[in-house]
Coordinates of C-alpha atoms and ligand atoms in Angstrom, one line a residue:
X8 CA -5.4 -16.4 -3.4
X9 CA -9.0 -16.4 -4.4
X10 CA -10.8 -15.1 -2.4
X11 CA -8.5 -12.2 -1.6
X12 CA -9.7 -8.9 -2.8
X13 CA -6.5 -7.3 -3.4
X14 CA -5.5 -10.7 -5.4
X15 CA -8.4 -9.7 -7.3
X16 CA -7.3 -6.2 -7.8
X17 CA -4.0 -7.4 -9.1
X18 CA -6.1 -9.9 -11.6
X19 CA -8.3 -7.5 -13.3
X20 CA -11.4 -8.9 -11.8
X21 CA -12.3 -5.5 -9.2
X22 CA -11.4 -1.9 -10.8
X23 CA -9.1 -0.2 -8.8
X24 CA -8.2 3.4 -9.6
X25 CA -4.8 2.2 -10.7
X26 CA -1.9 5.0 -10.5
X27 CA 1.1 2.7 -10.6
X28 CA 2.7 -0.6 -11.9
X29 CA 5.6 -3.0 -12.4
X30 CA 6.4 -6.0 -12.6
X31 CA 6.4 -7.0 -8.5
X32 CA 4.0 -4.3 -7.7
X33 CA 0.6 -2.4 -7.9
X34 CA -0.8 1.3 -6.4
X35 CA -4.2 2.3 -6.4
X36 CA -6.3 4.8 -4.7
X37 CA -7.9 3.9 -1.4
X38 CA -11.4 2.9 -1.7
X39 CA -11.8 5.0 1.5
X40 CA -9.6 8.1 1.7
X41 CA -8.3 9.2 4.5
X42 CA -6.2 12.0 3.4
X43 CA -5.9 14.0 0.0
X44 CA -3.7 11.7 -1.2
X45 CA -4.2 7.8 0.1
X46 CA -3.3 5.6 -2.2
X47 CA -2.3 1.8 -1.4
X48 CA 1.1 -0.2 -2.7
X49 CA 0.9 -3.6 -2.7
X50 CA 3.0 -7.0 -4.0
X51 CA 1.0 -8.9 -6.7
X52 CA 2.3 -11.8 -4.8
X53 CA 0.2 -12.6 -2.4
X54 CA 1.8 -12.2 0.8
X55 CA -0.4 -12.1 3.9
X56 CA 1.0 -9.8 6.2
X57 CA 4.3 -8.1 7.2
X58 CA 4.9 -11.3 9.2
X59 CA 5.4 -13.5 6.1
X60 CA 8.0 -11.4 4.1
X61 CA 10.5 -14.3 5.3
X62 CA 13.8 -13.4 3.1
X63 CA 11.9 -11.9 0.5
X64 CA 13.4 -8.1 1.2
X65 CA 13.0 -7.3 -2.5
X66 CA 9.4 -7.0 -2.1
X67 CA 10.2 -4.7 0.5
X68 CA 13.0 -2.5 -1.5
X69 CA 10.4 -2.7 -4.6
X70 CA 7.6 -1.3 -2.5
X71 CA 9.9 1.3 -0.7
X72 CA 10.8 2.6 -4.5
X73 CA 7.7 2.9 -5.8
X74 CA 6.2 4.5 -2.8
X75 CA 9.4 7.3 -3.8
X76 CA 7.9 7.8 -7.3
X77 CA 4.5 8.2 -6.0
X78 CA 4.9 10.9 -3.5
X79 CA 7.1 12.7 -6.5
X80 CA 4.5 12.1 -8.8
X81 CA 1.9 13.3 -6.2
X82 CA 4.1 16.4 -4.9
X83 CA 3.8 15.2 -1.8
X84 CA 7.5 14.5 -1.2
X85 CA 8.4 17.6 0.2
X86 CA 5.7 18.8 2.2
X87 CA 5.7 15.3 4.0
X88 CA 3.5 12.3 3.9
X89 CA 3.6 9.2 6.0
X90 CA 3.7 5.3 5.3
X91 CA 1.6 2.7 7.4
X92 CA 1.6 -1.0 7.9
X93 CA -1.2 -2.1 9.5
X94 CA -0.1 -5.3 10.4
X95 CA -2.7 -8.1 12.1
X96 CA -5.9 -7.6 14.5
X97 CA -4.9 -5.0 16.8
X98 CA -2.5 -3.5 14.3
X99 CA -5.9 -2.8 12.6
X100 CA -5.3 -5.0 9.5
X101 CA -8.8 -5.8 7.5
X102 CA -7.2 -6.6 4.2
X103 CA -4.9 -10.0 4.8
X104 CA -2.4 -9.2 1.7
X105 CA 0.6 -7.2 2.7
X106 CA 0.0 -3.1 1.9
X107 CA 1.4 -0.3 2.7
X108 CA -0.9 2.6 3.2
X109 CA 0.7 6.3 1.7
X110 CA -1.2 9.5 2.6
X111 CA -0.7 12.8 2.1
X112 CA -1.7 16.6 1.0
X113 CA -3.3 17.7 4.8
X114 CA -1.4 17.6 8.2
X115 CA -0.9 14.5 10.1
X116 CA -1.9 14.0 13.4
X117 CA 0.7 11.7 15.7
X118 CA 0.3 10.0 18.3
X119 CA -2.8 7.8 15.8
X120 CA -5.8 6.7 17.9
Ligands
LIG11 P1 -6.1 -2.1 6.3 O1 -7.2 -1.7 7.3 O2 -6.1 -3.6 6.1 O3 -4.7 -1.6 6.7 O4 -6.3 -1.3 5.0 C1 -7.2 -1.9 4.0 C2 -7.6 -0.7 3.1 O5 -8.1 -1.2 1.9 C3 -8.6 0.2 3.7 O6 -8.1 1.5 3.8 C4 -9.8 0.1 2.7 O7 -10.4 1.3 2.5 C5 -9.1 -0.4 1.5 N1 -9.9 -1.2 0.6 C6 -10.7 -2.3 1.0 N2 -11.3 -2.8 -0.1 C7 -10.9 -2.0 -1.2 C8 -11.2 -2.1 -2.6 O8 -12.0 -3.0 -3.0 N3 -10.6 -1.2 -3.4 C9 -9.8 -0.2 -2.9 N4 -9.3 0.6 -3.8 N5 -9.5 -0.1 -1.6 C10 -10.0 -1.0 -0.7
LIG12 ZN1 -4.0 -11.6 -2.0

């Protein structure tokens, strides 16, 4: 989509601090950090939101596996880390292509505001 930023991302044409890749899907550092580790996994397909997976679960499965090597690769596995969807306007989405948000390396507060 073109005038998607994270479409952009996947194309080359914004730097992203890249960390991981195949062929379904992309990680990058979050422009914003929230966390000492908060890094992004998206599709390179450009799927909207959570609401538009339809049947495609192996998006889902691919993004589940690399988020796995990521929080190994990060150390964050066993300490703990957590995995957000923002999904939509009062889910707090800003970004309308499907990503899921991984952070890490400090304590977590829950419930989020
Ligand atoms: P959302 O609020 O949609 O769940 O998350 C969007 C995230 O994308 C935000 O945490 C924001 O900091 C991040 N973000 C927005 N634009 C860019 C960008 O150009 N590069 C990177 N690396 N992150 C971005
Ligand atoms: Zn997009």
């Amino acid at each position: 989509m073109s005038d998607c930023i994270f479409c952009k991302i996947v194309n080359g044409d914004i730097p992203c601090d890249k960390i991981y890749e195949n062929e379904n899907v992309i990680a990058f550092k979050d422009i914003q950090p929230q966390a000492p580790v908060h890094v992004l996994v998206i599709p390179k397909e450009h799927i909207e939101s959570l609401n538009d997976i339809d049947e495609n679960l192996d998006i889902i499965k691919d993004i589940h596996l690399a988020i796995n090597k990521i929080v190994k690769e990060y150390n964050i596995d066993r300490d703990g880390y957590r995995v957000v969807n923002n999904c939509g306007k009062q889910g707090g989405q800003t970004v309308n292509h499907l990503h899921y948000h991984v952070l890490g390396g400090r304590n977590l507060n829950w419930p989020p505001g």
